[in-house]
Coordinates of C-alpha atoms in Angstrom, one line a residue:
M1387 CA 16.5 71.5 113.4
M1388 CA 18.6 71.1 110.2
E1389 CA 21.0 73.7 108.9
E1390 CA 20.0 74.9 105.4
F1391 CA 22.9 73.0 103.8
E1392 CA 21.8 69.8 105.5
Q1393 CA 18.3 70.0 104.1
I1394 CA 19.6 70.6 100.6
A1395 CA 22.0 67.8 100.9
Y1396 CA 19.4 65.4 102.2
N1397 CA 17.0 66.4 99.4
C1398 CA 19.6 66.1 96.6
Y1399 CA 21.7 63.2 97.7
G1400 CA 19.5 61.1 100.0
D1401 CA 21.0 57.7 100.5
V1402 CA 24.6 58.8 100.5
I1403 CA 24.0 61.3 103.3
I1404 CA 24.5 60.3 107.0
N1405 CA 24.4 62.1 110.3
K1406 CA 28.2 62.4 111.0
S1407 CA 27.7 62.8 114.8
L1408 CA 26.4 59.3 115.1
I1409 CA 29.9 57.8 114.6
Q1410 CA 30.8 59.3 118.0
K1411 CA 27.9 57.6 119.7
A1412 CA 28.1 54.1 118.2
G1413 CA 30.9 52.7 120.3
F1414 CA 33.8 52.5 117.7
S1415 CA 36.3 54.5 119.8
S1416 CA 38.0 51.4 121.2
R1417 CA 38.6 50.0 117.7
A1418 CA 41.3 51.3 115.3
I1419 CA 39.2 51.7 112.2
P1420 CA 38.9 54.6 109.8
T1421 CA 35.7 56.7 110.0
Y1422 CA 34.6 55.6 106.5
V1423 CA 34.6 52.0 107.7
G1424 CA 32.7 52.9 110.9
E1425 CA 30.1 54.8 108.9
W1426 CA 29.6 51.8 106.6
I1427 CA 28.9 49.6 109.6
L1428 CA 26.7 52.2 111.2
Y1429 CA 24.6 52.8 108.0
N1430 CA 23.8 49.2 107.7
F1431 CA 22.3 49.1 111.2
L1432 CA 20.5 52.4 111.5
E1433 CA 16.7 52.4 111.6
D1434 CA 15.3 55.2 109.5
G1435 CA 18.6 57.1 110.0
E1436 CA 18.4 56.8 113.8
L1437 CA 20.7 55.1 116.2
T1438 CA 18.1 53.3 118.3
E1439 CA 19.0 51.0 121.2
E1440 CA 18.3 48.0 119.1
A1441 CA 20.6 49.3 116.4
R1442 CA 23.3 50.0 119.0
T1443 CA 23.0 46.5 120.3
K1444 CA 23.4 45.0 116.8
I1445 CA 26.4 47.2 116.1
S1446 CA 28.0 46.1 119.4
K1447 CA 27.4 42.5 118.6
F1448 CA 28.9 42.9 115.1
I1449 CA 32.0 44.6 116.5
T1450 CA 32.5 41.9 119.1
Q1451 CA 32.1 39.1 116.5
Y1452 CA 34.2 40.5 113.7
L1453 CA 36.4 43.2 115.1
P1454 CA 38.5 41.9 118.1
Q1455 CA 40.7 44.2 120.0
K1456 CA 44.4 44.2 119.2
G1457 CA 45.2 42.4 122.5
E1458 CA 43.2 39.5 121.4
K1459 CA 45.5 38.6 118.5
E1460 CA 46.9 35.5 120.1
E1461 CA 43.4 34.3 121.0
V1462 CA 42.4 34.6 117.3
K1463 CA 45.5 32.7 116.2
N1464 CA 44.7 30.0 118.7
R1465 CA 41.2 29.6 117.3
L1466 CA 42.7 29.1 113.9
I1467 CA 45.1 26.4 115.1
N1468 CA 42.1 24.7 116.7
M1469 CA 40.7 24.5 113.2
E1470 CA 37.9 27.0 113.8
T1471 CA 36.8 29.2 110.9
V1472 CA 37.5 32.9 111.9
R1473 CA 35.6 35.8 110.3
L1474 CA 37.7 38.9 110.7
L1475 CA 37.1 42.5 109.7
N1476 CA 40.4 43.9 108.5
D1477 CA 42.2 46.0 105.9
Y1478 CA 43.3 43.3 103.5
N1479 CA 45.7 43.6 100.6
V1480 CA 47.5 41.2 98.3
S1481 CA 51.1 41.3 96.9
V1482 CA 52.3 39.4 93.8
N1483 CA 55.8 38.0 93.8
L1484 CA 57.0 37.7 90.2
K1485 CA 60.0 35.6 91.2
T1486 CA 58.0 32.9 92.9
G1487 CA 54.7 33.4 91.0
K1488 CA 52.8 33.5 94.2
R1489 CA 50.1 35.8 95.7
T1490 CA 50.4 36.6 99.4
L1491 CA 47.7 38.0 101.6
N1492 CA 48.5 40.6 104.2
I1493 CA 46.3 40.4 107.4
P1494 CA 47.4 43.4 109.5
F1495 CA 45.5 42.3 112.6
L1496 CA 47.5 39.1 112.8
D1497 CA 50.7 40.8 111.7
K1498 CA 50.8 38.2 108.9
K1499 CA 52.1 39.1 105.5
D1500 CA 52.3 35.6 104.0
A1501 CA 48.8 34.2 104.2
Y1502 CA 47.2 32.6 101.1
V1503 CA 44.2 33.7 99.0
S1504 CA 42.5 32.1 96.1
E1505 CA 42.8 33.5 92.6
D1506 CA 39.0 33.8 92.4
I1507 CA 38.8 36.2 95.4
V1508 CA 41.6 38.4 93.9
E1509 CA 39.8 38.6 90.5
K1510 CA 36.5 39.6 92.1
N1511 CA 38.2 42.2 94.4
S1512 CA 40.9 43.8 92.2
L1513 CA 41.5 46.6 94.8
L1514 CA 43.2 44.0 97.0
L1515 CA 46.1 44.4 94.6
S1516 CA 46.4 48.2 95.0
S1517 CA 45.1 50.3 97.9
G1518 CA 43.7 47.3 99.8
V1519 CA 40.1 46.7 100.9
W1520 CA 38.4 46.7 104.3
G1521 CA 36.0 43.8 104.6
V1522 CA 35.1 40.6 106.4
G1523 CA 37.4 37.7 105.5
E1524 CA 36.7 34.1 106.3
L1525 CA 40.0 32.5 107.4
F1526 CA 41.0 29.0 108.1
F1527 CA 44.2 27.2 109.0
V1528 CA 46.0 24.4 107.1
P1529 CA 48.3 22.5 109.5
P1530 CA 51.9 21.7 108.5
T1531 CA 52.4 18.4 106.7
S1532 CA 56.0 18.0 107.9
P1533 CA 58.3 19.7 110.4
R1534 CA 59.9 21.6 107.6
E1535 CA 56.6 22.9 106.2
P1536 CA 55.0 25.8 108.0
G1537 CA 51.2 25.9 108.6
Q1538 CA 49.2 28.1 106.3
V1539 CA 46.4 30.7 106.9
W1540 CA 44.0 30.8 104.0
M1541 CA 41.1 33.1 103.1
R1542 CA 38.2 31.2 101.6
D1543 CA 35.6 34.0 101.3
F1544 CA 35.6 37.8 101.4
K1545 CA 32.9 40.4 101.7
P1546 CA 34.3 43.8 100.9
F1547 CA 33.1 47.1 102.4
Q1548 CA 32.8 49.3 99.4
V1549 CA 30.2 51.6 97.9
G1550 CA 28.5 50.6 94.7
F1551 CA 28.4 52.6 91.5
V1552 CA 29.1 56.3 92.1
D1553 CA 27.3 58.6 89.6
I1554 CA 29.9 61.3 89.5
E1555 CA 27.8 63.3 86.9
Y1556 CA 24.8 63.4 89.3
Y1557 CA 27.1 64.5 92.1
K1558 CA 28.3 67.4 89.9
E1559 CA 24.9 68.4 88.8
C1560 CA 23.5 68.7 92.3
R1561 CA 26.2 71.2 93.2
S1562 CA 24.1 74.0 91.6
S1563 CA 21.5 73.6 94.4
F1564 CA 24.0 75.0 96.9
T1565 CA 25.6 78.4 97.4
I1566 CA 29.4 78.3 97.7
N1567 CA 29.2 78.7 101.5
Q1568 CA 26.6 75.9 101.9
W1569 CA 28.8 73.6 99.7
I1570 CA 31.9 74.3 101.8
E1571 CA 29.9 73.5 105.0
L1572 CA 28.8 70.2 103.4
I1573 CA 32.3 69.3 102.4
I1574 CA 33.8 70.1 105.8
S1575 CA 31.1 68.2 107.6
S1576 CA 31.8 65.3 105.3
M1577 CA 35.4 65.4 106.3
G1578 CA 34.3 64.9 109.9
F1579 CA 34.7 68.5 111.1
N1580 CA 32.2 70.9 112.6
P1581 CA 32.0 73.8 110.1
S1582 CA 30.4 76.1 112.6
I1583 CA 33.5 76.5 114.7
Y1584 CA 35.9 77.6 111.9
N1585 CA 36.3 80.9 110.3
D1586 CA 36.7 81.3 106.5
R1587 CA 40.5 81.1 106.7
Q1588 CA 40.4 77.9 108.6
K1589 CA 37.8 76.4 106.4
Q1590 CA 40.1 77.1 103.4
I1591 CA 42.9 75.2 105.2
L1592 CA 40.6 72.2 105.8
I1593 CA 39.6 72.1 102.1
T1594 CA 43.3 72.4 101.2
R1595 CA 44.0 69.1 102.9
L1596 CA 41.8 67.4 100.3
L1597 CA 43.7 68.7 97.3
P1598 CA 46.1 65.8 96.8
M1599 CA 43.1 63.4 96.9
V1600 CA 41.5 64.9 93.8
E1601 CA 44.4 66.0 91.7
P1602 CA 47.2 63.6 90.6
R1603 CA 50.7 64.3 91.9
V1604 CA 50.0 67.3 94.2
N1605 CA 52.8 67.7 96.7
L1606 CA 52.1 69.6 100.0
V1607 CA 53.7 70.2 103.4
E1608 CA 51.7 71.1 106.5
L1609 CA 53.6 72.4 109.6
A1610 CA 51.7 73.1 112.8
P1611 CA 51.9 72.5 116.5
K1612 CA 50.7 69.3 118.0
G1613 CA 47.0 68.7 118.4
T1614 CA 45.7 70.5 115.4
G1615 CA 44.4 67.4 113.6
K1616 CA 46.9 67.4 110.7
S1617 CA 46.6 63.7 110.0
F1618 CA 42.9 63.1 110.8
V1619 CA 41.7 63.7 107.2
Y1620 CA 44.4 61.5 105.7
D1621 CA 43.7 58.7 108.2
N1622 CA 39.9 58.7 107.9
V1623 CA 38.6 60.2 104.7
S1624 CA 39.9 58.0 101.9
R1625 CA 40.9 54.4 101.5
Y1626 CA 43.1 55.5 98.7
T1627 CA 45.4 57.3 101.1
R1628 CA 48.3 55.7 103.1
V1629 CA 49.8 57.4 106.1
V1630 CA 53.3 56.4 107.2
G1631 CA 54.3 57.3 110.7
G1632 CA 57.6 58.6 111.9
G1633 CA 60.6 56.3 111.8
K1634 CA 62.7 54.9 109.0
V1635 CA 61.3 55.1 105.5
S1636 CA 63.1 53.0 102.9
P1637 CA 63.2 53.3 99.1
A1638 CA 61.9 49.7 99.0
V1639 CA 58.8 50.7 100.9
M1640 CA 58.3 53.9 99.0
F1641 CA 59.1 52.9 95.4
Y1642 CA 59.9 49.2 94.7
N1643 CA 61.1 46.2 96.7
L1644 CA 63.8 44.5 94.7
T1645 CA 63.9 41.5 97.0
T1646 CA 60.2 40.6 96.7
S1647 CA 59.6 42.3 93.3
T1648 CA 56.6 44.1 94.6
P1649 CA 55.7 47.8 94.0
G1650 CA 55.9 50.4 96.8
L1651 CA 53.4 52.8 98.2
I1652 CA 53.4 55.3 95.5
S1653 CA 52.2 52.7 93.0
K1654 CA 49.4 51.5 95.2
Y1655 CA 47.8 54.7 96.5
D1656 CA 46.4 58.0 95.3
L1657 CA 48.3 59.7 98.1
V1658 CA 51.2 58.9 100.4
V1659 CA 51.5 60.9 103.6
L1660 CA 54.6 61.1 105.8
D1661 CA 53.5 62.0 109.3
E1662 CA 55.7 63.2 112.1
I1663 CA 58.4 64.1 109.7
Q1664 CA 60.5 65.6 112.5
S1665 CA 61.2 62.0 113.6
I1666 CA 61.7 60.4 110.2
Q1667 CA 65.1 58.9 109.3
G1668 CA 66.4 58.8 105.8
D1669 CA 68.5 56.0 104.4
S1670 CA 72.3 56.2 104.7
T1671 CA 72.8 56.2 100.9
G1672 CA 70.5 59.1 100.2
E1673 CA 68.6 57.0 97.8
L1674 CA 65.2 58.0 99.2
I1675 CA 65.6 61.7 98.9
A1676 CA 67.2 61.3 95.4
G1677 CA 64.3 59.1 94.3
L1678 CA 61.7 61.5 95.7
K1679 CA 63.3 64.5 93.9
V1680 CA 62.9 62.6 90.6
Y1681 CA 59.4 61.4 91.3
L1682 CA 58.0 64.7 92.6
E1683 CA 59.3 66.4 89.4
S1684 CA 58.4 63.8 86.8
G1685 CA 56.2 61.1 88.3
K1686 CA 58.9 58.6 87.4
F1687 CA 61.0 56.3 89.6
S1688 CA 63.5 53.6 89.2
R1689 CA 65.2 50.9 91.4
G1690 CA 67.6 48.4 90.0
N1691 CA 66.4 47.5 86.5
T1692 CA 62.8 48.6 87.3
E1693 CA 61.5 51.9 85.9
A1694 CA 57.9 53.0 86.3
T1695 CA 55.6 55.9 86.7
A1696 CA 52.9 56.7 89.2
E1697 CA 50.2 59.3 90.0
A1698 CA 50.3 59.4 93.8
G1699 CA 50.4 62.7 95.5
F1700 CA 52.9 63.3 98.4
V1701 CA 52.2 65.1 101.7
M1702 CA 54.5 65.7 104.7
L1703 CA 53.2 66.6 108.1
G1704 CA 55.3 68.0 110.9
N1705 CA 55.2 69.6 114.3
I1706 CA 56.8 73.0 114.8
T1707 CA 57.2 75.5 117.6
L1708 CA 55.1 78.7 117.7
N1709 CA 56.0 82.0 119.2
E1710 CA 53.8 84.1 121.5
N1711 CA 51.9 85.4 118.5
R1712 CA 51.1 81.8 117.3
Q1713 CA 53.4 82.2 114.3
P1714 CA 56.3 79.8 113.5
A1715 CA 59.2 80.5 116.0
Y1716 CA 61.7 80.3 113.2
Q1717 CA 59.9 82.6 110.8
D1718 CA 63.1 84.6 109.9
E1719 CA 65.5 81.6 109.7
G1720 CA 63.0 79.4 107.8
I1721 CA 60.2 77.2 109.0
F1722 CA 61.9 74.0 107.9
K1723 CA 64.6 74.5 110.5
E1724 CA 62.9 71.9 112.8
I1725 CA 62.7 69.1 110.3
P1726 CA 65.5 66.6 109.6
N1727 CA 68.4 67.9 107.6
F1728 CA 68.0 65.4 104.7
L1729 CA 64.5 66.9 104.0
Q1730 CA 65.8 70.5 104.0
E1731 CA 67.5 70.3 100.6
T1732 CA 66.3 73.3 98.6
A1733 CA 66.0 71.2 95.4
F1734 CA 63.6 68.9 97.2
I1735 CA 61.6 71.7 98.8
D1736 CA 61.3 73.4 95.4
R1737 CA 59.4 70.4 94.2
I1738 CA 56.7 70.9 96.9
H1739 CA 53.8 72.7 95.4
G1740 CA 52.5 74.4 98.5
I1741 CA 52.9 74.9 102.3
I1742 CA 49.8 74.7 104.4
P1743 CA 49.9 77.2 107.3
G1744 CA 48.7 74.7 109.9
W1745 CA 49.7 77.1 112.6
D1746 CA 46.5 79.0 111.8
M1747 CA 44.3 76.1 112.9
P1748 CA 42.9 75.7 116.5
R1749 CA 43.6 72.7 118.6
I1750 CA 41.2 69.8 118.4
S1751 CA 38.5 70.0 121.1
A1752 CA 35.1 68.4 122.0
E1753 CA 33.5 70.8 119.6
T1754 CA 35.6 69.7 116.6
P1755 CA 33.7 66.6 115.4
S1756 CA 30.9 67.2 112.9
K1757 CA 27.4 67.3 114.4
T1758 CA 25.6 67.7 111.1
L1759 CA 24.8 65.7 108.0
G1760 CA 27.5 65.0 105.5
F1761 CA 28.4 62.5 102.7
K1762 CA 29.0 58.9 103.9
G1763 CA 32.6 58.2 104.1
D1764 CA 32.8 55.4 101.5
F1765 CA 30.9 57.5 99.0
F1766 CA 33.0 60.6 99.6
S1767 CA 36.1 58.6 99.2
E1768 CA 35.0 57.3 95.8
V1769 CA 34.0 60.8 94.7
L1770 CA 37.4 62.2 95.5
H1771 CA 39.1 59.3 93.7
S1772 CA 36.9 59.7 90.6
L1773 CA 37.6 63.4 90.3
R1774 CA 41.3 62.6 89.8
S1775 CA 40.7 61.4 86.3
E1776 CA 38.8 64.5 85.2
V1777 CA 40.8 66.7 82.8
A1778 CA 38.3 69.5 82.1
F1779 CA 39.3 71.3 85.3
T1780 CA 42.9 71.8 84.2
D1781 CA 41.7 73.0 80.8
Y1782 CA 39.5 75.6 82.6
V1783 CA 42.4 76.8 84.7
N1784 CA 44.7 77.2 81.7
L1785 CA 42.0 79.2 79.9
N1786 CA 41.0 81.5 82.8
M1787 CA 44.0 82.0 85.0
Y1788 CA 46.4 84.9 84.3
L1789 CA 49.5 85.3 86.4
T1790 CA 52.4 87.8 86.5
G1791 CA 55.8 87.3 88.2
C1792 CA 55.4 83.6 87.4
K1793 CA 58.0 82.8 84.8
D1794 CA 59.4 79.8 86.6
L1795 CA 57.9 76.6 85.2
R1796 CA 57.7 74.9 88.6
D1797 CA 55.7 77.9 90.0
R1798 CA 53.2 77.9 87.2
K1799 CA 52.8 74.1 87.3
A1800 CA 52.3 74.2 91.0
V1801 CA 49.6 76.9 90.9
T1802 CA 47.8 75.3 88.0
R1803 CA 47.6 71.9 89.8
L1804 CA 46.5 73.5 93.1
A1805 CA 43.9 75.7 91.4
S1806 CA 42.5 72.7 89.4
A1807 CA 42.2 70.8 92.7
Y1808 CA 40.3 73.6 94.4
L1809 CA 38.1 73.8 91.4
K1810 CA 37.2 70.1 91.5
I1811 CA 36.3 70.3 95.2
L1812 CA 34.4 73.6 95.3
F1813 CA 32.9 73.8 91.8
P1814 CA 32.7 70.2 90.4
D1815 CA 30.0 71.4 87.9
L1816 CA 32.3 74.1 86.6
N1817 CA 29.5 76.6 87.0
L1818 CA 31.2 79.7 88.5
T1819 CA 32.1 83.3 87.8
Q1820 CA 35.6 84.6 87.1
E1821 CA 35.4 86.4 90.5
E1822 CA 34.6 83.1 92.3
F1823 CA 37.4 81.4 90.4
I1824 CA 40.0 83.9 91.5
K1825 CA 38.8 84.1 95.1
F1826 CA 38.3 80.4 95.9
C1827 CA 40.7 78.7 93.5
V1828 CA 43.5 80.9 92.2
K1829 CA 44.3 83.1 95.3
P1830 CA 44.7 80.2 97.7
A1831 CA 46.7 78.3 95.1
V1832 CA 49.1 81.3 94.7
E1833 CA 49.4 81.7 98.5
L1834 CA 50.4 78.1 98.9
R1835 CA 53.1 78.3 96.3
Q1836 CA 54.2 81.8 97.3
R1837 CA 55.0 80.4 100.8
V1838 CA 57.3 77.8 99.2
R1839 CA 59.1 80.5 97.2
D1840 CA 59.5 82.7 100.3
E1841 CA 61.0 79.8 102.3
L1842 CA 63.4 78.9 99.5
H1843 CA 64.7 82.5 99.4
K1844 CA 65.4 82.3 103.2
M1845 CA 67.2 79.0 102.9
D1846 CA 69.3 79.9 99.8
K1847 CA 69.7 83.4 98.4
E1848 CA 70.4 81.7 95.0
Y1849 CA 66.6 81.5 94.9
E1850 CA 65.6 85.1 94.0
R1851 CA 62.7 86.8 95.8
V1852 CA 59.6 86.2 93.6
T1853 CA 56.1 87.6 94.0
I1854 CA 53.4 85.7 92.1
E1855 CA 50.5 88.0 91.3
I1856 CA 47.1 87.5 89.7
E1857 CA 46.2 89.5 86.7
S1858 CA 42.6 90.7 87.0

């Protein structure tokens, strides 16, 4: 039997609603693909919304044919050398080198960053030039013409996995059919989580993870113990998000590669996420942290003679130790004590808009995945992306939010952006009361920023103790 929010969602949104539990039953677990890609495949084989045995067989055949396992990489390369045409489902993207005037295709499955693609394919699929596109590429091999010339892998055809036109106005209008609690349940289910196992506080934290996806240049940190699902949303919800694992992160990767004249991650994505920050290494020159401080403040960056702006948000995820009360073990000294020293600079932390208390989240369990209806992953991704360009929400916040103890410009800017992001997610139709605005948008935004101010005071007494309050 459907939950009430499911019935409303099905009646209002129809074709863009899917049973989120089916992704667990469809046999994708052995393949490293985001949920939104798996749901796209799933949706195209379901029979009246049901995962029948015939549908399961078709999905299995599709996966076997187009999505080989990582250990089969050499076998696929051998097929190419044998002059076979290979159709491969992958996350493709294209780089343009201004020095050479060439376009190069990146095929992650083959670990190949210098494949070739026709101008026609790039023109028809412009997202190849930014965040990249999942789809089935038809690949073939051109043998070397001389010992000095390497062989070439070419893409001759491409069928992208992407949703068609998203009617964002219709999406907003249908919000009025739900209560706020029903809407929150739908959003959380759409994220891939089971809303029934979380309390209101935990639901708020889950929603908070979406904020940088809907509001340009929102910067967050989430610290939590292992196993709480910090990175799941960023890995699976939006194709406009890029997660970078622990290790060395260079200014060339983040901002701009001077050698190849290609833009970095913040120019290609809506959101860049640094995962496992406790193991991330900075560059010896300090250029990365210096560049991040400028970018997080102004949206500008420069490398060499190149200066540019970007709109990407920035999130850092890290593991911390908890005490017996499930609170950060270093609460008194400062919760950033366990992250690398180069990320502990107070001028850098001050540019973070909010700290998500991931320590309040339960560990992932068998009950965590959604078992109810929700938005299809590709549709939800496009909705979040579309909301980034909406300016009416910031205007609403500026007209209706009144704060005291918030003289610092960074504090006010942070709370405004965060409140605007909550507003976009929870009240996309802007139909709400002042009480709802304060409870669901302003209070959580203030809490996120207040936590930053509290940590800054612990780290450096030069940062005075500030209490941001809401004027009712």
